């Protein structure tokens, strides 16, 4: 079957446009890009869960280290090698490995591609408009979706970027 | 790293015990087994989303054709060949293909392993205690989690199995 012949509900991820941008202000944006996110859940019309197929270039970080107040997060590695940073230290995730991060658990997480090839993984979460992402590393002065600044990044003092 | 050395939050799915049973009454139970489900989300302590790594034997069906009232569902194929049955007909899903089923959409879905090898896929959903699964095929007289019978299968007339 040619890709163009795939119709819903079946989805060939290669036909889903990639988002190649990041909402992070600098200097953090440059630490995650180049990165491609294909919103497979959106493509399927899902609203209660988000599913992204993400490709992360060598040397890049999936995000800054963070945790979510109201959203569970789960990642499953398909290709490449990612190092998972949490309070447990650094753990290597190769293809077929996974990890999950419960909502409200303050142990921030981050994936770093320390390999020489692009890393490809699925990332899944529920969606909750109350969710706030808190960033763990002291030098990453970011808060996402604080109640006074929905859909925006703020500093810890509440000011916006 | 040996499997036994993997500690949370990293998870090697091979270390997660497989559930090999089905809650379906007969004759439907025999149509889905042998089937292995590894509850990766549970293993990670997640409560707002469910993530299963499922292995389905040749000739077997992932479930009877159904839809969910309050839960989005998403599947991503890792190995093997599955045929997706919906109102769109039958669509082949090979490795790297996926599909999603929005909560409340009455187009029931089912995966059938018509290949000669076990099929392996990830299945993901949000969790909502209000969710009811309705079965689509006329001869599959099943309802899951009806308000008067939480956590049970009933017939369409409301009686329990």
mmCIF file of C-alpha atoms in Angstrom:
data_model
loop_
_atom_site.group_PDB
_atom_site.id
_atom_site.type_symbol
_atom_site.label_atom_id
_atom_site.label_comp_id
_atom_site.label_asym_id
_atom_site.label_seq_id
_atom_site.Cartn_x
_atom_site.Cartn_y
_atom_site.Cartn_z
ATOM 1 C CA UNK A 1 0.000 0.000 0.000
ATOM 2 C CA UNK A 2 1.397 3.409 -0.886
ATOM 3 C CA UNK A 3 1.539 5.871 1.964
ATOM 4 C CA UNK A 4 -0.958 8.130 0.279
ATOM 5 C CA UNK A 5 -3.476 5.316 0.315
ATOM 6 C CA UNK A 6 -3.529 5.018 4.086
ATOM 7 C CA UNK A 7 -6.801 6.301 5.429
ATOM 8 C CA UNK A 8 -8.079 6.691 8.972
ATOM 9 C CA UNK A 9 -8.248 5.083 11.385
ATOM 10 C CA UNK A 10 -4.985 3.443 10.234
ATOM 11 C CA UNK A 11 -2.117 5.915 10.280
ATOM 12 C CA UNK A 12 1.315 5.689 8.738
ATOM 13 C CA UNK A 13 3.367 8.009 10.969
ATOM 14 C CA UNK A 14 5.555 8.959 8.008
ATOM 15 C CA UNK A 15 2.558 10.809 6.567
ATOM 16 C CA UNK A 16 2.067 12.931 9.701
ATOM 17 C CA UNK A 17 3.774 16.330 9.429
ATOM 18 C CA UNK A 18 6.619 16.882 11.877
ATOM 19 C CA UNK A 19 6.759 19.842 14.222
ATOM 20 C CA UNK A 20 10.377 20.969 14.309
ATOM 21 C CA UNK A 21 10.035 23.943 16.642
ATOM 22 C CA UNK A 22 10.251 24.332 20.413
ATOM 23 C CA UNK A 23 8.412 26.764 22.648
ATOM 24 C CA UNK A 24 11.405 27.025 24.982
ATOM 25 C CA UNK A 25 13.132 30.371 25.260
ATOM 26 C CA UNK A 26 16.884 30.343 24.684
ATOM 27 C CA UNK A 27 19.302 29.022 25.824
ATOM 28 C CA UNK A 28 17.158 25.890 26.220
ATOM 29 C CA UNK A 29 15.679 25.830 22.739
ATOM 30 C CA UNK A 30 19.083 25.107 21.219
ATOM 31 C CA UNK A 31 19.546 22.184 23.569
ATOM 32 C CA UNK A 32 16.484 20.337 22.220
ATOM 33 C CA UNK A 33 16.613 21.165 18.490
ATOM 34 C CA UNK A 34 16.909 19.564 15.967
ATOM 35 C CA UNK A 35 13.969 17.504 17.173
ATOM 36 C CA UNK A 36 10.923 16.279 15.243
ATOM 37 C CA UNK A 37 7.572 15.592 16.881
ATOM 38 C CA UNK A 38 4.783 13.856 15.015
ATOM 39 C CA UNK A 39 1.510 14.228 16.870
ATOM 40 C CA UNK A 40 0.007 10.807 16.207
ATOM 41 C CA UNK A 41 -2.737 11.224 18.798
ATOM 42 C CA UNK A 42 -3.866 14.501 17.265
ATOM 43 C CA UNK A 43 -3.768 12.885 13.819
ATOM 44 C CA UNK A 44 -6.143 10.225 15.124
ATOM 45 C CA UNK A 45 -8.526 12.790 16.599
ATOM 46 C CA UNK A 46 -7.666 11.960 20.206
ATOM 47 C CA UNK A 47 -8.188 14.629 22.867
ATOM 48 C CA UNK A 48 -7.820 12.765 26.174
ATOM 49 C CA UNK A 49 -4.344 11.411 25.529
ATOM 50 C CA UNK A 50 -1.412 12.826 23.584
ATOM 51 C CA UNK A 51 0.898 10.540 21.620
ATOM 52 C CA UNK A 52 3.991 11.873 19.910
ATOM 53 C CA UNK A 53 6.517 10.039 17.775
ATOM 54 C CA UNK A 54 9.679 11.996 18.438
ATOM 55 C CA UNK A 55 13.061 11.941 16.709
ATOM 56 C CA UNK A 56 15.911 13.531 18.632
ATOM 57 C CA UNK A 57 19.260 14.373 17.039
ATOM 58 C CA UNK A 58 22.538 13.178 18.576
ATOM 59 C CA UNK A 59 23.677 15.424 21.392
ATOM 60 C CA UNK A 60 20.227 16.835 21.978
ATOM 61 C CA UNK A 61 17.889 16.701 24.986
ATOM 62 C CA UNK A 62 14.213 15.708 24.777
ATOM 63 C CA UNK A 63 13.341 18.547 27.144
ATOM 64 C CA UNK A 64 14.889 20.118 30.182
ATOM 65 C CA UNK A 65 14.499 17.968 33.279
ATOM 66 C CA UNK A 66 10.911 18.404 34.514
ATOM 67 C CA UNK A 67 7.859 16.821 36.128
ATOM 68 C CA UNK A 68 4.107 17.251 35.660
ATOM 69 C CA UNK A 69 1.522 18.043 38.305
ATOM 70 C CA UNK A 70 -1.498 16.400 36.604
ATOM 71 C CA UNK A 71 -0.245 14.324 33.705
ATOM 72 C CA UNK A 72 1.285 10.866 33.695
ATOM 73 C CA UNK A 73 4.023 10.537 31.098
ATOM 74 C CA UNK A 74 5.391 7.400 29.445
ATOM 75 C CA UNK A 75 8.161 6.877 26.899
ATOM 76 C CA UNK A 76 9.031 3.817 24.795
ATOM 77 C CA UNK A 77 12.255 3.778 22.789
ATOM 78 C CA UNK A 78 12.066 2.534 19.192
ATOM 79 C CA UNK A 79 15.517 3.370 17.796
ATOM 80 C CA UNK A 80 18.820 4.687 19.075
ATOM 81 C CA UNK A 81 20.073 5.238 22.593
ATOM 82 C CA UNK A 82 18.775 7.665 25.172
ATOM 83 C CA UNK A 83 20.079 8.385 28.642
ATOM 84 C CA UNK A 84 17.361 8.993 31.180
ATOM 85 C CA UNK A 85 18.257 11.513 33.889
ATOM 86 C CA UNK A 86 16.306 11.310 37.175
ATOM 87 C CA UNK A 87 17.101 11.120 40.876
ATOM 88 C CA UNK A 88 18.183 7.519 40.126
ATOM 89 C CA UNK A 89 21.089 8.919 38.122
ATOM 90 C CA UNK A 90 21.552 8.212 34.425
ATOM 91 C CA UNK A 91 20.040 5.077 32.908
ATOM 92 C CA UNK A 92 20.528 3.948 29.319
ATOM 93 C CA UNK A 93 17.350 3.217 27.365
ATOM 94 C CA UNK A 94 17.887 1.266 24.178
ATOM 95 C CA UNK A 95 15.239 0.049 21.719
ATOM 96 C CA UNK A 96 12.438 -1.761 23.509
ATOM 97 C CA UNK A 97 13.097 -0.059 26.844
ATOM 98 C CA UNK A 98 10.609 2.278 28.460
ATOM 99 C CA UNK A 99 9.995 4.491 31.469
ATOM 100 C CA UNK A 100 7.051 6.182 33.135
ATOM 101 C CA UNK A 101 6.665 9.261 35.277
ATOM 102 C CA UNK A 102 3.573 9.544 37.483
ATOM 103 C CA UNK A 103 1.758 12.847 37.755
ATOM 104 C CA UNK A 104 2.757 14.679 40.900
ATOM 105 C CA UNK A 105 6.004 12.787 41.457
ATOM 106 C CA UNK A 106 8.619 15.501 41.876
ATOM 107 C CA UNK A 107 11.471 13.401 40.481
ATOM 108 C CA UNK A 108 12.100 15.302 37.268
ATOM 109 C CA UNK A 109 13.092 13.458 34.115
ATOM 110 C CA UNK A 110 14.898 14.176 30.888
ATOM 111 C CA UNK A 111 16.150 12.078 27.982
ATOM 112 C CA UNK A 112 19.539 12.854 26.455
ATOM 113 C CA UNK A 113 20.701 11.402 23.150
ATOM 114 C CA UNK A 114 24.338 10.615 23.863
ATOM 115 C CA UNK A 115 24.492 8.223 20.909
ATOM 116 C CA UNK A 116 25.739 8.872 17.383
ATOM 117 C CA UNK A 117 22.411 8.243 15.649
ATOM 118 C CA UNK A 118 18.995 9.912 15.875
ATOM 119 C CA UNK A 119 16.901 8.457 18.663
ATOM 120 C CA UNK A 120 13.240 7.678 17.994
ATOM 121 C CA UNK A 121 10.699 7.187 20.761
ATOM 122 C CA UNK A 122 7.019 7.345 21.562
ATOM 123 C CA UNK A 123 5.881 9.703 24.312
ATOM 124 C CA UNK A 124 2.395 9.424 25.772
ATOM 125 C CA UNK A 125 0.431 11.340 28.389
ATOM 126 C CA UNK A 126 -3.068 12.043 29.506
ATOM 127 C CA UNK A 127 -4.226 15.606 28.925
ATOM 128 C CA UNK A 128 -5.283 17.808 31.803
ATOM 129 C CA UNK A 129 -5.671 21.568 31.424
ATOM 130 C CA UNK A 130 -4.650 22.016 35.069
ATOM 131 C CA UNK A 131 -1.261 20.499 34.384
ATOM 132 C CA UNK A 132 1.822 22.543 35.267
ATOM 133 C CA UNK A 133 5.343 21.463 34.306
ATOM 134 C CA UNK A 134 7.989 22.264 36.883
ATOM 135 C CA UNK A 135 11.662 22.210 35.948
ATOM 136 C CA UNK A 136 14.164 20.522 38.227
ATOM 137 C CA UNK A 137 17.642 21.808 37.452
ATOM 138 C CA UNK A 138 18.457 24.969 39.405
ATOM 139 C CA UNK A 139 19.748 26.772 36.322
ATOM 140 C CA UNK A 140 16.608 26.038 34.275
ATOM 141 C CA UNK A 141 14.342 28.869 35.389
ATOM 142 C CA UNK A 142 11.172 27.616 33.721
ATOM 143 C CA UNK A 143 7.569 26.888 34.684
ATOM 144 C CA UNK A 144 5.039 25.808 32.045
ATOM 145 C CA UNK A 145 1.339 26.657 32.225
ATOM 146 C CA UNK A 146 1.284 28.320 35.635
ATOM 147 C CA UNK A 147 -2.294 29.276 36.612
ATOM 148 C CA UNK A 148 -1.661 32.977 35.939
ATOM 149 C CA UNK A 149 -0.005 32.303 32.574
ATOM 150 C CA UNK A 150 -1.826 29.484 30.779
ATOM 151 C CA UNK A 151 0.027 28.106 27.771
ATOM 152 C CA UNK A 152 3.138 30.127 28.540
ATOM 153 C CA UNK A 153 6.583 29.683 30.016
ATOM 154 C CA UNK A 154 7.314 31.796 33.066
ATOM 155 C CA UNK A 155 10.263 32.180 35.395
ATOM 156 C CA UNK A 156 9.979 30.892 38.955
ATOM 157 C CA UNK A 157 9.235 34.467 40.049
ATOM 158 C CA UNK A 158 6.162 34.413 37.783
ATOM 159 C CA UNK A 159 7.411 36.760 35.091
ATOM 160 C CA UNK A 160 6.951 35.674 31.487
ATOM 161 C CA UNK A 161 9.598 35.221 28.820
ATOM 162 C CA UNK B 1 23.229 -4.216 32.011
ATOM 163 C CA UNK B 2 21.558 -7.446 33.086
ATOM 164 C CA UNK B 3 17.769 -7.361 33.166
ATOM 165 C CA UNK B 4 17.741 -7.879 36.898
ATOM 166 C CA UNK B 5 19.752 -4.714 37.333
ATOM 167 C CA UNK B 6 17.140 -2.470 35.724
ATOM 168 C CA UNK B 7 15.614 -0.245 38.356
ATOM 169 C CA UNK B 8 12.826 2.296 38.139
ATOM 170 C CA UNK B 9 12.103 4.561 36.480
ATOM 171 C CA UNK B 10 13.731 2.656 33.596
ATOM 172 C CA UNK B 11 11.802 -0.507 32.742
ATOM 173 C CA UNK B 12 12.790 -3.477 30.638
ATOM 174 C CA UNK B 13 9.414 -4.833 29.502
ATOM 175 C CA UNK B 14 10.804 -8.377 29.515
ATOM 176 C CA UNK B 15 10.961 -8.168 33.314
ATOM 177 C CA UNK B 16 7.268 -7.260 33.641
ATOM 178 C CA UNK B 17 5.090 -10.323 34.306
ATOM 179 C CA UNK B 18 2.626 -11.132 31.536
ATOM 180 C CA UNK B 19 -1.088 -11.499 32.148
ATOM 181 C CA UNK B 20 -2.232 -14.423 30.025
ATOM 182 C CA UNK B 21 -5.904 -14.508 30.998
ATOM 183 C CA UNK B 22 -9.002 -12.802 29.609
ATOM 184 C CA UNK B 23 -12.093 -11.645 31.456
ATOM 185 C CA UNK B 24 -14.304 -12.499 28.478
ATOM 186 C CA UNK B 25 -16.857 -15.235 28.893
ATOM 187 C CA UNK B 26 -16.751 -17.997 26.299
ATOM 188 C CA UNK B 27 -16.967 -18.273 23.320
ATOM 189 C CA UNK B 28 -15.020 -15.003 23.092
ATOM 190 C CA UNK B 29 -12.221 -15.894 25.487
ATOM 191 C CA UNK B 30 -10.946 -18.558 23.119
ATOM 192 C CA UNK B 31 -10.826 -16.063 20.300
ATOM 193 C CA UNK B 32 -8.318 -13.810 22.106
ATOM 194 C CA UNK B 33 -6.087 -16.356 23.877
ATOM 195 C CA UNK B 34 -3.157 -17.068 23.734
ATOM 196 C CA UNK B 35 -2.439 -13.421 24.375
ATOM 197 C CA UNK B 36 0.095 -11.815 26.721
ATOM 198 C CA UNK B 37 -0.380 -8.362 28.222
ATOM 199 C CA UNK B 38 2.416 -6.640 30.094
ATOM 200 C CA UNK B 39 1.083 -3.669 32.039
ATOM 201 C CA UNK B 40 3.970 -1.257 31.550
ATOM 202 C CA UNK B 41 2.021 1.729 32.854
ATOM 203 C CA UNK B 42 1.123 -0.080 36.057
ATOM 204 C CA UNK B 43 4.749 -1.165 36.421
ATOM 205 C CA UNK B 44 5.733 2.496 36.250
ATOM 206 C CA UNK B 45 3.160 3.495 38.869
ATOM 207 C CA UNK B 46 0.924 5.333 36.393
ATOM 208 C CA UNK B 47 -2.773 5.718 37.222
ATOM 209 C CA UNK B 48 -4.066 8.237 34.683
ATOM 210 C CA UNK B 49 -3.007 6.314 31.590
ATOM 211 C CA UNK B 50 -2.759 2.608 30.899
ATOM 212 C CA UNK B 51 -0.008 1.230 28.679
ATOM 213 C CA UNK B 52 0.122 -2.438 27.740
ATOM 214 C CA UNK B 53 2.688 -4.275 25.665
ATOM 215 C CA UNK B 54 0.619 -7.022 24.093
ATOM 216 C CA UNK B 55 1.632 -10.149 22.199
ATOM 217 C CA UNK B 56 -1.112 -11.819 20.196
ATOM 218 C CA UNK B 57 -0.788 -15.309 18.754
ATOM 219 C CA UNK B 58 -1.462 -16.003 15.058
ATOM 220 C CA UNK B 59 -5.161 -16.400 14.377
ATOM 221 C CA UNK B 60 -6.194 -14.556 17.503
ATOM 222 C CA UNK B 61 -8.155 -11.331 18.018
ATOM 223 C CA UNK B 62 -7.000 -8.496 20.307
ATOM 224 C CA UNK B 63 -10.550 -8.147 21.612
ATOM 225 C CA UNK B 64 -13.989 -8.341 20.149
ATOM 226 C CA UNK B 65 -14.877 -5.281 18.082
ATOM 227 C CA UNK B 66 -15.750 -2.489 20.548
ATOM 228 C CA UNK B 67 -15.641 1.218 21.352
ATOM 229 C CA UNK B 68 -15.213 3.194 24.574
ATOM 230 C CA UNK B 69 -17.487 5.903 25.931
ATOM 231 C CA UNK B 70 -14.865 7.847 27.937
ATOM 232 C CA UNK B 71 -11.442 6.548 26.975
ATOM 233 C CA UNK B 72 -9.303 7.350 23.972
ATOM 234 C CA UNK B 73 -7.390 4.323 22.735
ATOM 235 C CA UNK B 74 -4.224 4.174 20.642
ATOM 236 C CA UNK B 75 -2.231 1.260 19.252
ATOM 237 C CA UNK B 76 1.275 1.151 17.742
ATOM 238 C CA UNK B 77 2.506 -2.029 16.068
ATOM 239 C CA UNK B 78 6.029 -3.204 16.907
ATOM 240 C CA UNK B 79 6.208 -6.658 15.303
ATOM 241 C CA UNK B 80 4.072 -8.820 13.069
ATOM 242 C CA UNK B 81 0.967 -8.036 11.091
ATOM 243 C CA UNK B 82 -2.436 -7.065 12.395
ATOM 244 C CA UNK B 83 -5.627 -6.432 10.509
ATOM 245 C CA UNK B 84 -7.682 -3.559 11.878
ATOM 246 C CA UNK B 85 -11.452 -4.008 11.539
ATOM 247 C CA UNK B 86 -13.584 -0.851 11.634
ATOM 248 C CA UNK B 87 -16.315 0.745 9.528
ATOM 249 C CA UNK B 88 -13.488 1.514 7.054
ATOM 250 C CA UNK B 89 -13.187 -2.222 6.399
ATOM 251 C CA UNK B 90 -9.994 -4.141 7.074
ATOM 252 C CA UNK B 91 -6.670 -2.347 7.081
ATOM 253 C CA UNK B 92 -3.279 -4.012 7.488
ATOM 254 C CA UNK B 93 -1.039 -2.610 10.203
ATOM 255 C CA UNK B 94 2.592 -3.664 9.967
ATOM 256 C CA UNK B 95 5.464 -2.606 12.229
ATOM 257 C CA UNK B 96 5.580 1.163 12.655
ATOM 258 C CA UNK B 97 1.903 1.635 11.809
ATOM 259 C CA UNK B 98 -0.604 2.916 14.324
ATOM 260 C CA UNK B 99 -4.267 3.790 14.833
ATOM 261 C CA UNK B 100 -6.341 5.738 17.303
ATOM 262 C CA UNK B 101 -9.937 5.517 18.469
ATOM 263 C CA UNK B 102 -11.488 8.592 20.093
ATOM 264 C CA UNK B 103 -13.677 8.188 23.154
ATOM 265 C CA UNK B 104 -17.338 8.262 22.198
ATOM 266 C CA UNK B 105 -16.808 7.441 18.527
ATOM 267 C CA UNK B 106 -19.150 4.521 17.861
ATOM 268 C CA UNK B 107 -16.988 3.012 15.121
ATOM 269 C CA UNK B 108 -15.884 -0.138 16.907
ATOM 270 C CA UNK B 109 -12.401 -1.523 16.371
ATOM 271 C CA UNK B 110 -10.629 -4.837 16.640
ATOM 272 C CA UNK B 111 -7.188 -6.146 15.672
ATOM 273 C CA UNK B 112 -6.865 -9.597 14.144
ATOM 274 C CA UNK B 113 -3.541 -11.382 13.734
ATOM 275 C CA UNK B 114 -3.917 -12.973 10.315
ATOM 276 C CA UNK B 115 -0.128 -13.412 10.035
ATOM 277 C CA UNK B 116 1.950 -16.483 10.790
ATOM 278 C CA UNK B 117 3.977 -14.911 13.610
ATOM 279 C CA UNK B 118 3.044 -13.434 16.975
ATOM 280 C CA UNK B 119 2.102 -9.770 16.687
ATOM 281 C CA UNK B 120 3.444 -7.317 19.266
ATOM 282 C CA UNK B 121 1.933 -3.905 19.844
ATOM 283 C CA UNK B 122 1.576 -1.139 22.385
ATOM 284 C CA UNK B 123 -1.916 -0.136 23.467
ATOM 285 C CA UNK B 124 -2.522 3.083 25.369
ATOM 286 C CA UNK B 125 -5.554 4.772 26.883
ATOM 287 C CA UNK B 126 -6.522 7.305 29.474
ATOM 288 C CA UNK B 127 -8.321 5.884 32.482
ATOM 289 C CA UNK B 128 -11.825 6.974 33.373
ATOM 290 C CA UNK B 129 -13.975 5.050 35.855
ATOM 291 C CA UNK B 130 -17.096 6.122 33.947
ATOM 292 C CA UNK B 131 -15.893 4.312 30.840
ATOM 293 C CA UNK B 132 -18.177 1.707 29.301
ATOM 294 C CA UNK B 133 -17.078 -0.560 26.448
ATOM 295 C CA UNK B 134 -19.778 -1.326 23.919
ATOM 296 C CA UNK B 135 -19.397 -4.219 21.502
ATOM 297 C CA UNK B 136 -20.220 -3.743 17.848
ATOM 298 C CA UNK B 137 -20.803 -7.107 16.232
ATOM 299 C CA UNK B 138 -24.418 -8.244 16.592
ATOM 300 C CA UNK B 139 -23.402 -11.703 17.776
ATOM 301 C CA UNK B 140 -21.110 -10.366 20.509
ATOM 302 C CA UNK B 141 -23.591 -9.757 23.312
ATOM 303 C CA UNK B 142 -21.216 -7.928 25.644
ATOM 304 C CA UNK B 143 -21.131 -4.657 27.569
ATOM 305 C CA UNK B 144 -18.211 -3.880 29.897
ATOM 306 C CA UNK B 145 -18.538 -1.793 33.058
ATOM 307 C CA UNK B 146 -22.182 -0.770 32.700
ATOM 308 C CA UNK B 147 -23.213 1.602 35.524
ATOM 309 C CA UNK B 148 -25.201 -1.123 37.303
ATOM 310 C CA UNK B 149 -22.377 -3.680 36.970
ATOM 311 C CA UNK B 150 -19.021 -1.975 37.506
ATOM 312 C CA UNK B 151 -16.038 -4.096 36.522
ATOM 313 C CA UNK B 152 -18.227 -6.788 34.973
ATOM 314 C CA UNK B 153 -19.354 -8.017 31.602
ATOM 315 C CA UNK B 154 -23.096 -7.957 31.040
ATOM 316 C CA UNK B 155 -25.371 -8.824 28.154
ATOM 317 C CA UNK B 156 -27.147 -6.020 26.319
ATOM 318 C CA UNK B 157 -30.253 -6.824 28.383
ATOM 319 C CA UNK B 158 -28.255 -6.001 31.520
ATOM 320 C CA UNK B 159 -27.884 -9.521 32.889
ATOM 321 C CA UNK B 160 -24.426 -10.624 34.019
ATOM 322 C CA UNK B 161 -22.376 -13.561 32.806
#
